[in-house]
XYZ file of C-alpha atoms in Angstrom:
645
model
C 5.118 -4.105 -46.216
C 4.062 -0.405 -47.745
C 1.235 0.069 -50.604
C 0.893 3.252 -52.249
C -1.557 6.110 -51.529
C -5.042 5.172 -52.653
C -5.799 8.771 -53.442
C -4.510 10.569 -56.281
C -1.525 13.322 -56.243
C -1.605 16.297 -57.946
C 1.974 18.015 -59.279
C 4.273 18.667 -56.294
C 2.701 16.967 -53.900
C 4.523 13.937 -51.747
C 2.599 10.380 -52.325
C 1.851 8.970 -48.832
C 3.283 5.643 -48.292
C 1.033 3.451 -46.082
C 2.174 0.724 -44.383
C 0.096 -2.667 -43.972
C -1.069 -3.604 -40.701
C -0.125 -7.482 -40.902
C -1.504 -10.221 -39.609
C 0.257 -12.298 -36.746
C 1.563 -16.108 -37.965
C -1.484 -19.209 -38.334
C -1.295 -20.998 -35.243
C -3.611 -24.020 -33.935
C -5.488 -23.535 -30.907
C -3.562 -26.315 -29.382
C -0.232 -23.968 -29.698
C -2.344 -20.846 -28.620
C -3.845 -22.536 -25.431
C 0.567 -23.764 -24.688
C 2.032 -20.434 -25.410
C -0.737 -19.078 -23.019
C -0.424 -21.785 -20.291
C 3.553 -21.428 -20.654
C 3.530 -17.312 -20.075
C 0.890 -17.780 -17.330
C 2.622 -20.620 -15.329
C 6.460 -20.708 -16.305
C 7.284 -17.306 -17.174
C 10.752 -18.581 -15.766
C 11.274 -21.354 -18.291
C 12.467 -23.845 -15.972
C 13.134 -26.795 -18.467
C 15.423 -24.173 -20.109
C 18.375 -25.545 -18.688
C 18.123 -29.581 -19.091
C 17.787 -28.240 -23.137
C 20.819 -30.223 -24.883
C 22.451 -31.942 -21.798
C 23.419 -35.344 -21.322
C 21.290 -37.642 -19.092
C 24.215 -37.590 -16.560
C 23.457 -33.840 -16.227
C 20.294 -33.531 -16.379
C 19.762 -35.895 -13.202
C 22.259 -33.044 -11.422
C 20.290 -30.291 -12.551
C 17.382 -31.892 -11.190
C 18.385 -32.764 -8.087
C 19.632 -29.244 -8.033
C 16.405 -27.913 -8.837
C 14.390 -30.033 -5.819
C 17.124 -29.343 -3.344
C 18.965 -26.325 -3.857
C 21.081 -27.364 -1.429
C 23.038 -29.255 -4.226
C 23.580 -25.867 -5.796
C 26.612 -24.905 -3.386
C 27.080 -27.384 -1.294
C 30.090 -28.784 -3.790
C 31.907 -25.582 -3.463
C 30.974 -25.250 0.459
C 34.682 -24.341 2.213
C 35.961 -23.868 5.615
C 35.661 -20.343 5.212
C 32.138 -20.104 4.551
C 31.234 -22.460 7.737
C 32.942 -20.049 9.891
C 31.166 -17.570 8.548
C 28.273 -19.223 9.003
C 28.896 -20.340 12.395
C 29.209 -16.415 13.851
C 26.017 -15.692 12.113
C 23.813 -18.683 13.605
C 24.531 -18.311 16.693
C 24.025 -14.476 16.649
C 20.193 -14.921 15.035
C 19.880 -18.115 17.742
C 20.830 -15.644 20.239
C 17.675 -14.097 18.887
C 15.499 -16.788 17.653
C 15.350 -18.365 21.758
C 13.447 -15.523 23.369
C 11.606 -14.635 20.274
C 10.635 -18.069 19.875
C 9.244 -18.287 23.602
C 7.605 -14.592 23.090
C 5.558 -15.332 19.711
C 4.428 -18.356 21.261
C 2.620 -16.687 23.983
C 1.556 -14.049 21.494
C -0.172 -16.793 19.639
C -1.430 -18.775 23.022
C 0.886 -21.876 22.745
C 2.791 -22.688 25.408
C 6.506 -20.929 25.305
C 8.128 -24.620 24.449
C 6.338 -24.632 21.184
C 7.898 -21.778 20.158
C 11.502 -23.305 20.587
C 10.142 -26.521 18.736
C 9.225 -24.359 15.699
C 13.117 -22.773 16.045
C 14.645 -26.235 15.328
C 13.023 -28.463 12.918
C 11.827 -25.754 10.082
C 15.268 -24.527 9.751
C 16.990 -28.148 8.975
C 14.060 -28.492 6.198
C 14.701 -24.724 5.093
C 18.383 -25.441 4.688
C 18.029 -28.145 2.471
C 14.682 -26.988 0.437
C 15.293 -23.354 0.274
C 17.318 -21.216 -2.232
C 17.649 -17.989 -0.204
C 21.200 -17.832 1.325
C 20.263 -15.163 4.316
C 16.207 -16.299 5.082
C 16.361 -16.928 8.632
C 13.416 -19.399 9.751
C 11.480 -19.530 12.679
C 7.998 -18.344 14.326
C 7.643 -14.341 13.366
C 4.692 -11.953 15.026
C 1.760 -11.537 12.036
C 1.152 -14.692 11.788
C 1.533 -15.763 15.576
C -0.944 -13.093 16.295
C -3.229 -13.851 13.561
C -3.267 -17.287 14.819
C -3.930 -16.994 18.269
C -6.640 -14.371 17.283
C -8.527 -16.527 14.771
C -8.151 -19.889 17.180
C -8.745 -18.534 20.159
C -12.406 -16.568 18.949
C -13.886 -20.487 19.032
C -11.744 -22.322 21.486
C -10.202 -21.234 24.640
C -6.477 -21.742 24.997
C -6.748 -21.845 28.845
C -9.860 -23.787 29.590
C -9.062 -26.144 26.467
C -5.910 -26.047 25.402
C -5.710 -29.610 24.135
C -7.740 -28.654 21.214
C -6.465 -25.213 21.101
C -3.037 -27.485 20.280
C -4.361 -29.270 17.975
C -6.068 -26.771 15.783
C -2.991 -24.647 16.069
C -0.990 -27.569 14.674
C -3.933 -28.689 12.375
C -4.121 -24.945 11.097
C 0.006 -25.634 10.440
C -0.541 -28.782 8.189
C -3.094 -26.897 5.806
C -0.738 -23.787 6.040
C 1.518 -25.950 4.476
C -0.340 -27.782 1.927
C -1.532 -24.611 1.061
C 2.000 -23.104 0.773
C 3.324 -26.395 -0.902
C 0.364 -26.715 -3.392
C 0.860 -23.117 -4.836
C 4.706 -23.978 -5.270
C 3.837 -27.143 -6.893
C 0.998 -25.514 -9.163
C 3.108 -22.543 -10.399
C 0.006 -20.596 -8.853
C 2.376 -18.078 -6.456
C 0.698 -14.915 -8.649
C -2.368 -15.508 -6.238
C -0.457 -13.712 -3.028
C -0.171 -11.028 -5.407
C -3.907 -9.802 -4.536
C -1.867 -8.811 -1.141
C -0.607 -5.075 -2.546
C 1.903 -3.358 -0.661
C -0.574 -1.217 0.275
C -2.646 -3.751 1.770
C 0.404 -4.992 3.378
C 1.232 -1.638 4.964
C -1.948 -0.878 6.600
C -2.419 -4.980 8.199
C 1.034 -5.123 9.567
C 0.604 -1.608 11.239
C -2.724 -2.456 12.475
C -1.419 -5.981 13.682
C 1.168 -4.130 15.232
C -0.734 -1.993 17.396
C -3.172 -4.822 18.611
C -0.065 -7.033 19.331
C 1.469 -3.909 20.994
C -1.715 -3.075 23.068
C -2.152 -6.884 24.086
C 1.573 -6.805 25.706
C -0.232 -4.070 28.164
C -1.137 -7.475 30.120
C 2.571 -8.226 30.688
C 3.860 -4.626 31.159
C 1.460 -3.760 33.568
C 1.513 -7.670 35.284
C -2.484 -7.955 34.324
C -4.245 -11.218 35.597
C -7.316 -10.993 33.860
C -6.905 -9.645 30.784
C -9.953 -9.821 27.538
C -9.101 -12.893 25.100
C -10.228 -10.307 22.164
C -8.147 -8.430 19.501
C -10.163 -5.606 18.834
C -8.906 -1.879 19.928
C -11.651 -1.077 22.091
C -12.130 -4.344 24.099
C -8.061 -4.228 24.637
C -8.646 -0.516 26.075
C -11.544 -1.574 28.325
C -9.747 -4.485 29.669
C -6.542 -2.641 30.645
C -8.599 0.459 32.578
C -11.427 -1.935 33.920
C -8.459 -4.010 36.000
C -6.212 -0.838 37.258
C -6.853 -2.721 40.681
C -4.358 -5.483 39.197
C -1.368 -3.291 38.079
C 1.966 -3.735 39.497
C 4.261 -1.045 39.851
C 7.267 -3.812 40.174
C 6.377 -5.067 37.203
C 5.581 -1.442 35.400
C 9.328 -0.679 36.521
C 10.970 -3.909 35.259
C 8.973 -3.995 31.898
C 9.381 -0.283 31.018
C 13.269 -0.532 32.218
C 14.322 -3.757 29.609
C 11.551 -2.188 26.956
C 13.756 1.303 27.078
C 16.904 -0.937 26.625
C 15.593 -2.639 23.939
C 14.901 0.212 22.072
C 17.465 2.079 22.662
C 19.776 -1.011 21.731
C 17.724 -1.623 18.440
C 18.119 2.067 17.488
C 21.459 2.218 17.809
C 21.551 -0.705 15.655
C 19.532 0.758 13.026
C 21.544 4.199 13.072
C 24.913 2.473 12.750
C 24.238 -1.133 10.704
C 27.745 -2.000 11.778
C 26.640 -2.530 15.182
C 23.759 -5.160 14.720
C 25.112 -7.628 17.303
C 24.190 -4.796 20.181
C 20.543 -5.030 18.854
C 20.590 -8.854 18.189
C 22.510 -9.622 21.920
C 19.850 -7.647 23.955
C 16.772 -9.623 23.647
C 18.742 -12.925 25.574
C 20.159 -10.589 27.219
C 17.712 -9.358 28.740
C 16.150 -12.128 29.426
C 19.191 -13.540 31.371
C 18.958 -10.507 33.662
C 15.599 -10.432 34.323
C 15.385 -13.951 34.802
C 18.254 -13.628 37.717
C 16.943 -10.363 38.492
C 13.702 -12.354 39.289
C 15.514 -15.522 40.689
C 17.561 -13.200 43.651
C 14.056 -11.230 44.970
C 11.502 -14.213 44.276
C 11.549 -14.806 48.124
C 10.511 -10.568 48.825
C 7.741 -10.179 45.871
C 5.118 -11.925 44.143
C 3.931 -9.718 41.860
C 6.229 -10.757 38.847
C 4.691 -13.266 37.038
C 7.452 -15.802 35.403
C 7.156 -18.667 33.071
C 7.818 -21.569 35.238
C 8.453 -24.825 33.968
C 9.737 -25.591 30.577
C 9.828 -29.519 29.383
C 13.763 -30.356 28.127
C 13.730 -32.570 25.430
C 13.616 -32.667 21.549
C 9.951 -31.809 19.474
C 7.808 -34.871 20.697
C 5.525 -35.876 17.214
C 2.043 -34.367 16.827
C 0.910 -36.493 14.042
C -1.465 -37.917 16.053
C -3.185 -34.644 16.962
C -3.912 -33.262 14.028
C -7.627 -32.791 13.923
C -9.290 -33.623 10.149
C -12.992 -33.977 11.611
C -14.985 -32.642 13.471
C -16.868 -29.288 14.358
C -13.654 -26.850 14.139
C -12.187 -28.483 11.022
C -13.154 -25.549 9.365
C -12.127 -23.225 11.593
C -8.574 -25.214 11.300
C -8.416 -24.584 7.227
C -8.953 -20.915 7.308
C -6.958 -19.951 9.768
C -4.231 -21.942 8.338
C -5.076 -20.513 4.604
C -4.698 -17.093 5.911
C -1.842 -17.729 8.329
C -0.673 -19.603 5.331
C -0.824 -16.430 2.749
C 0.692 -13.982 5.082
C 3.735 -16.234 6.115
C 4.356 -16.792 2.606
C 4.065 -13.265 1.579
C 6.665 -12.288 4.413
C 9.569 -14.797 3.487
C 9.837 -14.458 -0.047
C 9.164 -10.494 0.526
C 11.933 -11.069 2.650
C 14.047 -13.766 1.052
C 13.915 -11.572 -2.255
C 14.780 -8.340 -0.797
C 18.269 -10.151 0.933
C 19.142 -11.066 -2.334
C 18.739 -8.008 -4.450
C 21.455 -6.940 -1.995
C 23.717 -9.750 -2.943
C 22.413 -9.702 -6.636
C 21.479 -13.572 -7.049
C 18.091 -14.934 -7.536
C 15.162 -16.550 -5.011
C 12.808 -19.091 -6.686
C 9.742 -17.769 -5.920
C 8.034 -21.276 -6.807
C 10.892 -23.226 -4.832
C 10.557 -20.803 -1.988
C 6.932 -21.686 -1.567
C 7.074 -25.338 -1.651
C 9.973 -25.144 0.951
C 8.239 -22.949 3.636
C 5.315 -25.096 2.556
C 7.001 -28.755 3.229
C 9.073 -27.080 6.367
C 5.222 -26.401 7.707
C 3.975 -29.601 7.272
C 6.755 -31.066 8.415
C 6.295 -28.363 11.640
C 2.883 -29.652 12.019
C 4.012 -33.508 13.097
C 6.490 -32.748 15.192
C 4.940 -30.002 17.593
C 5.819 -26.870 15.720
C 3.226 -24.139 14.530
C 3.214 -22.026 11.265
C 7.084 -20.629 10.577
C 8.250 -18.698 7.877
C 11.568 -16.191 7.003
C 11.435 -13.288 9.719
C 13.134 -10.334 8.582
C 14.133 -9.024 11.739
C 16.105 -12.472 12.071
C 17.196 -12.481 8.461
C 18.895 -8.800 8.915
C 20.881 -10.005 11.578
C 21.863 -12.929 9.630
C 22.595 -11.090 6.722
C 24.867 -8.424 8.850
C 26.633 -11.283 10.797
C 27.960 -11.973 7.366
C 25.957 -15.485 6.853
C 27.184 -16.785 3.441
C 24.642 -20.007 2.859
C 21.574 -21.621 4.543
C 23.783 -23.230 6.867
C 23.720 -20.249 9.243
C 20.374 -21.952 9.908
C 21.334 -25.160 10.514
C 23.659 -23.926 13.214
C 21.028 -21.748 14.667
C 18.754 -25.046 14.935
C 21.525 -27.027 16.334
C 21.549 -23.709 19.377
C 18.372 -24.483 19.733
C 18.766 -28.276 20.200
C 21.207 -27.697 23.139
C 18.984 -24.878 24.824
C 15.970 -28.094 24.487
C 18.337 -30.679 25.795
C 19.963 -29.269 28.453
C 19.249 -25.298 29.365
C 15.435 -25.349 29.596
C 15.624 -25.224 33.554
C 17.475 -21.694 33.116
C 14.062 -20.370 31.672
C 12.038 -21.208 35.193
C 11.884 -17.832 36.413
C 11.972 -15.608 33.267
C 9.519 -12.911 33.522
C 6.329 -12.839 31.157
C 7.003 -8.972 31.245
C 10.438 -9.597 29.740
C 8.481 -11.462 26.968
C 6.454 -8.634 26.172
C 9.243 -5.773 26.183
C 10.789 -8.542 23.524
C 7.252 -8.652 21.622
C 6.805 -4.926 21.602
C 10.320 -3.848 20.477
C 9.919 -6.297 17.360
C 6.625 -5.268 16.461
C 7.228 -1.390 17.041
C 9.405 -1.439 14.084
C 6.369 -3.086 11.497
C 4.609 0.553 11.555
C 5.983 1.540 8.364
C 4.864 5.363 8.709
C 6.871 6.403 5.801
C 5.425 3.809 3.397
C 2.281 5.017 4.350
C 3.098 9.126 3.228
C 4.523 7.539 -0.046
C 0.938 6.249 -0.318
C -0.744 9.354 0.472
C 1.501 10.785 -2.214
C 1.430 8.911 -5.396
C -1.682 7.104 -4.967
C -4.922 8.040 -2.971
C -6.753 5.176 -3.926
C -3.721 2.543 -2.003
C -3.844 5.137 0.645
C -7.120 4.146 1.131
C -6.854 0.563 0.860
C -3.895 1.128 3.507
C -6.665 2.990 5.891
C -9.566 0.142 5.438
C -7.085 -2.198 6.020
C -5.407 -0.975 9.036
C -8.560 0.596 10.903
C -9.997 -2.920 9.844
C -7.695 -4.936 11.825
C -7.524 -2.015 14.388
C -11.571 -2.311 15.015
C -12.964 -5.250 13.389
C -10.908 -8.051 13.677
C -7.328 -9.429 12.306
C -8.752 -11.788 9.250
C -11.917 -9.033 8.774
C -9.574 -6.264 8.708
C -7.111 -8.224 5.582
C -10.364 -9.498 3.612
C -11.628 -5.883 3.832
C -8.582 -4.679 2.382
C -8.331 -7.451 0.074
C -11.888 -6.650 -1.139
C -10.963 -2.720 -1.775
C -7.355 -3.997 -3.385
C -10.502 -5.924 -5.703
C -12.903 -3.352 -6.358
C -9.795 -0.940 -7.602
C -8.701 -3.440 -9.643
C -12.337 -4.032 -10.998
C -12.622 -0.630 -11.645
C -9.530 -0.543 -13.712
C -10.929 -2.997 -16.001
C -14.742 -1.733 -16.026
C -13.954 1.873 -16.387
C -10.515 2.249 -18.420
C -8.799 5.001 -19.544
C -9.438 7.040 -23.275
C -7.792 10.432 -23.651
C -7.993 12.608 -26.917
C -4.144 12.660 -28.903
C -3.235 15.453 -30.814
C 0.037 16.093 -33.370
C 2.858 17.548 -31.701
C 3.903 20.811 -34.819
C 6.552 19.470 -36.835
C 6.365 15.598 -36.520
C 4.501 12.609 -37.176
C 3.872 12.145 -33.225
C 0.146 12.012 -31.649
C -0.031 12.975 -27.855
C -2.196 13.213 -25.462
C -3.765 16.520 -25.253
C -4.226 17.205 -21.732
C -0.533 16.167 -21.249
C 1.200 18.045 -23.745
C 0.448 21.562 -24.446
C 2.243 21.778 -27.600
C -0.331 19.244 -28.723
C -2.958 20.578 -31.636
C -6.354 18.924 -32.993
C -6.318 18.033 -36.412
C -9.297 19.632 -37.942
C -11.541 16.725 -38.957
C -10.265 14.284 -36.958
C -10.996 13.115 -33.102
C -7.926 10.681 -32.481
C -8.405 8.562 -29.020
C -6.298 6.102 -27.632
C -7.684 3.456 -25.482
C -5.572 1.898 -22.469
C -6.872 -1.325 -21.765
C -8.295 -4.693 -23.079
C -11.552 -4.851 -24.259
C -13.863 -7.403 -22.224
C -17.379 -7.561 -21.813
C -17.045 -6.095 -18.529
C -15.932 -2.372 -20.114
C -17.612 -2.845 -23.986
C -20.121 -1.057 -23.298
C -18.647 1.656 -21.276
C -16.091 2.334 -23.681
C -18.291 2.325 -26.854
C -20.859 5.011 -24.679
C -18.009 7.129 -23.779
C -16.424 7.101 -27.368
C -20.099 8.691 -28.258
C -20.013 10.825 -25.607
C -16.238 12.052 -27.162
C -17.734 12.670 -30.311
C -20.846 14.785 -28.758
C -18.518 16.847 -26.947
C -16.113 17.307 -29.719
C -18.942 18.219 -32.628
C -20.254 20.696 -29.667
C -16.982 22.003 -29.464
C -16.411 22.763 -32.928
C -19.883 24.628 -33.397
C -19.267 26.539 -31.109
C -15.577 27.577 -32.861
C -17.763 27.339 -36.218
C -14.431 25.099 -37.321
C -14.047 22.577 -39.488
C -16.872 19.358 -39.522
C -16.036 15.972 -37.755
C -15.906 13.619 -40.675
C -13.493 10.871 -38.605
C -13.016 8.937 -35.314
C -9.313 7.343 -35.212
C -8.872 4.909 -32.487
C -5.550 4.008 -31.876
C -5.176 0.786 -30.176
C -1.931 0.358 -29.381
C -2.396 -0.547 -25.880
C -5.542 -2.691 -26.461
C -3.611 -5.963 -25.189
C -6.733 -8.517 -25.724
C -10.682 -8.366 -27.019
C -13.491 -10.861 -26.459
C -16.253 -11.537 -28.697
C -18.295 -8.826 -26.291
C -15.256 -6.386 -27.518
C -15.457 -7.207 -31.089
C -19.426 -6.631 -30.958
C -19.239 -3.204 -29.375
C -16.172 -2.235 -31.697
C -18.852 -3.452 -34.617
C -21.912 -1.442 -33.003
C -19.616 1.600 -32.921
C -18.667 1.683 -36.343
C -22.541 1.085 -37.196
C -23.621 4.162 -34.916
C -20.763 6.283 -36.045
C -21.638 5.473 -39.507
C -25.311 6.452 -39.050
C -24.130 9.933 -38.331
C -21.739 10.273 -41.246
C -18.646 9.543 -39.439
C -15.463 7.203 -40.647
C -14.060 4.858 -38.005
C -10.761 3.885 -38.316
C -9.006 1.336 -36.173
C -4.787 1.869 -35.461
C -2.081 -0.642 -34.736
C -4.263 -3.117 -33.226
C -1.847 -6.057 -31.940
C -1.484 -9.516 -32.951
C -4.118 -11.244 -31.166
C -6.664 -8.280 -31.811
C -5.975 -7.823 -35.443
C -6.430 -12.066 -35.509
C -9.635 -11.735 -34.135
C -10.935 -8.083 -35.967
C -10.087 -10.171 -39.100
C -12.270 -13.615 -38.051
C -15.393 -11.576 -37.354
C -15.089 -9.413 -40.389
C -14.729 -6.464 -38.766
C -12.170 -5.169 -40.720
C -13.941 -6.205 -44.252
C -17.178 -3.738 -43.087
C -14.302 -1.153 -42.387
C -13.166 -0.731 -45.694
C -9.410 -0.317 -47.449
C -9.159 2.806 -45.138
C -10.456 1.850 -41.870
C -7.213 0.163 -40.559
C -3.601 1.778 -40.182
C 0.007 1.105 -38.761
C 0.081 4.433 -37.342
C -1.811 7.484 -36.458
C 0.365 9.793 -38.590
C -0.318 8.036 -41.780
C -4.011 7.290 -41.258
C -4.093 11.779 -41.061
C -1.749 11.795 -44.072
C -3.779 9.586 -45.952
C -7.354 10.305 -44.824
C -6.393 13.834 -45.819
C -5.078 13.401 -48.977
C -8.108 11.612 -49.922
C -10.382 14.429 -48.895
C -8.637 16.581 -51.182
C -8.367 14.511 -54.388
C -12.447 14.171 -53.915
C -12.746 18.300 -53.640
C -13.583 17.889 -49.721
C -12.207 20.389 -47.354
């Protein structure tokens, strides 16, 4: 739509055509409030694809879209179970000694951790819709666990309730994991940035790392605390207790380890030397161990191991009583971070194999696998991406790599727990530290420090939280900085000045293009942000300020007088009544000093609500414009039929 100039034109001169900035289509409320809910909560459209099918299909694609198991298991082949057969019992080859050494890491007894390595993965398989997630107990939230649990309760001197607020912390893990799947609400882990991320799991990993100085050097009596400095006092305050057998054993297999998982990681084609040498080692040790048991008793081992399949725990889950609370946080955070990890991890598998994760489905399956965890002795599980590589380079094809692994499991519970009697603790730890080594992400952290100071910082509060403070301190700090930036974002947005690049109708920024000139007469700024109550006032105070420094400006250059503010509004998403009052104040403060605002390109839902409060009637036929250019062009042309310069 295009209207004339409103001015007049002489001879010779070029009428400016002005577009009309249009108003967006009448819709109810009702439609308003459906459109919003829709974008907010199924940005995926997931009724999309029953649209136009028969009834027959529809119950398919529904039963498709619980269990995605449905989804391939019609076109499942030979091929792909042999396939799937090398890679679960490579990441069980794995998943056993990691299971028994994030156990201890989170003060359950080593059994627990082979429980949660066999039921989670059957639920996985048949709930989950990532084809290389590879399930099972993984270090941050083992060690946030223990840390959180064992603060109140001691795992030694009461370990019946330490089990059954580490299973009762599993249950609400789950519900909470389930309940965000089932509510669509999965944009609420996105308060965890990356850089948040960065700075807890490198923090996490250097308390975990420092707490397996109890194992390496075959401590007794070691602090039950997390923090750095309590670690540090409790490993030079018992020197008396070190053992040099054990020093040699645990820095011998820890040297292996490494050099076994750096080979690995220099030549991906060997991943089996990496993903063999945790059992491994802990078959040599353990024999190692077995042969001199009767000539020193310095090694601590495990000892015995119950054989037998996950006994149930309904019955101690623990809904009342003085550490209920203590129960719902820890599994709320435990919760959040296990659910950040697998779909971090079940989304970055397949981007490599370019299909899709759900990340809706993905929660309500490591949700339901958790609850499920929590009855029949397991504790919070989730996809481990040290596992999941080694699935994913054993070539696994479909979640039944899983199912295998769990079914390795099942026959280590049944009949090889004996084997594990005389495995060494300090075998355990060399396992613990190798995995967690490789969660200080030092390069993430530069790439911080390099494109953005501010998530640098939240990457520092975050890990010297966790380092110093304490594990769920340390993420609520960093979660409260990840806030404040945010908040500042909105309270304090962005304006710049724009400019007209010589020869075209394009406005720029003028401290980002040089070629950029002032338009004498004009002060052009765009604002980048929504305009809420929270940054009204802000942004009307520093539009004044603008105009005080650009009338001080042109005194000084004795150059033509300010007659008009153009505010181009292009990326002014959304306004609230707050917005609309400021935008009206402006105009009546601007006007008091002889000055013409004029509003640009405001978008649908702005221009709605500029028109319902009027605004744009007190504005006049030339206070609103399509685009920058032609607001100049015709501004100016009126000037000059009305003999102003």
């Amino acid at each position: 739509m295009s209207s004339p100039n409103n001015g007049t034109a002489g001879a010779g001169e070029t009428v400016v055509e002005i577009h009309s900035v249009c108003l967006p289509p009448k819709k109810t409320a009702f439609q308003k409030l459906k459109k919003r809910v829709a974008d907010v909560f199924f940005p995926d459209d997931p009724l999309q694809r029953f649209r136009n099918q028969t009834w027959r299909n529809r119950v398919i694609l529904g039963l498709q879209s619980l269990f995605p198991i449905f989804t391939w298991a019609s076109q499942y082949d030979l091929k792909l179970f042999r396939s799937d057969v090398v890679s679960g019992l490579t990441i069980a080859s794995l998943a056993i000694p990691q299971g028994i050494s994030y156990a201890k890491l989170a003060n359950l007894p080593p059994i627990v951790g082979l429980y949660s390595s066999f039921v989670p993965p059957l639920i996985y398989a048949v709930l989950g819709s990532s084809r290389h997630l590879a399930v099972g107990p993984v270090s941050i939230a083992s060690l946030v666990m223990g840390s959180m649990l064992s603060e109140s309760v001691s795992p030694t001197q009461d370990s019946i309730l330490y089990l059954k607020l580490a299973f009762t912390s599993t249950f609400f893990a789950g519900v909470f994991q389930a309940s965000l799947g089932l509510l669509r609400l999965g944009f609420m882990i996105d308060f965890l940035s990356k850089a948040t991320l960065v700075g807890f799991t490198a923090g996490a990993a250097v308390i975990v790392s420092l707490q397996q100085l109890k194992g390496l050097l075959g401590i007794v009596h070691f602090t039950g605390k997390m923090q750095f400095v309590p670690v540090m006092s409790s490993v030079f305050n018992h020197r008396s207790e070190w053992s040099w057998e054990t020093i040699v054993m645990g820095v011998g297999f820890l040297s292996i380890l490494l050099t076994t998982r750096h080979i690995s990681m220099r030549k991906p084609k060997l991943f089996w030397i990496s993903a063999a040498s945790p059992l491994a080692s802990v078959i040599i040790s353990t024999l190692l161990v077995y042969l001199i048991r009767s000539k020193t008793h310095a090694i601590s081992f495990i000892g015995h191991l119950p054989k037998g399949l996950n006994p149930p725990s309904l019955n101690m889950l623990y809904f009342s009583g003085a550490h209920l609370a203590l129960a719902i946080k820890t599994g709320i955070i435990t919760g959040i971070l296990s659910l950040t990890e697998g779909i971090a991890v079940g989304r970055t598998f397949a981007s490599l194999k370019n299909y899709q994760v759900n990340g809706n489905k993905e929660m309500m399956a490591i949700g339901f696998m958790n609850m499920a965890g929590s009855c029949t002795s397991c504790y919070v599980t989730t996809g481990s991406f040290s596992r999941s590589a080694v699935n994913y380079n054993a070539g696994a094809k479909t979640a039944v790599s899983n199912i295998v692994m769990a079914s390795a499991v099942l026959v280590t519970l049944l009949f090889l727990m004996p084997l594990f009697y005389y495995t060494p603790n300090v075998i355990l730890a060399a396992i613990i530290l190798t995995a967690v080594i490789g969660l200080i992400d030092y390069q993430a952290a530069y790439k911080l420090w390099k494109v953005d100071k501010f998530d640098f910082f939240t990457c520092l509060c975050s890990f010297f939280g966790v380092l110093f403070v304490s594990v769920p301190l340390g993420l609520a700090i960093a979660v409260g900085v990840s806030v404040i930036k945010i908040l500042l974002h909105v309270t304090r947005p962005n304006t710049s000045e724009f400019g007209n690049i010589p020869g075209t109708q394009i406005y720029q920024s003028l401290g980002r293009y040089r070629e950029a000139s002032r338009i004498p007469g004009f002060l052009i700024l765009a604002i980048e942000s929504p305009i809420y109550f929270a940054n009204s006032t802000y942004l009307q105070d520093r539009i004044l300020r603008w105009t005080r420094e650009e009338e001080t400006r042109i005194k000084e250059i004795n150059g033509t007088t300010l007659k008009c503010i153009i505010l181009d509004m292009t990326a002014v998403s959304a306004i609230d009544t707050s917005g609309l009052e400021a935008v009206f104040e402006l105009r009546r403060r601007l006007e008091k000093q002889s000055l013409q605002l004029v509003l640009v390109n405001p978008v649908g839902t702005v221009m709605e609500k500029l028109h319902k409060s009027k605004i744009i009637e007190s504005l006049g036929l030339s206070g609103l414009y399509l685009t920058v250019g032609e607001a100049v062009a015709d501004l100016s042309s009126t000037w000059k039929a009305h003999g102003q310069p």
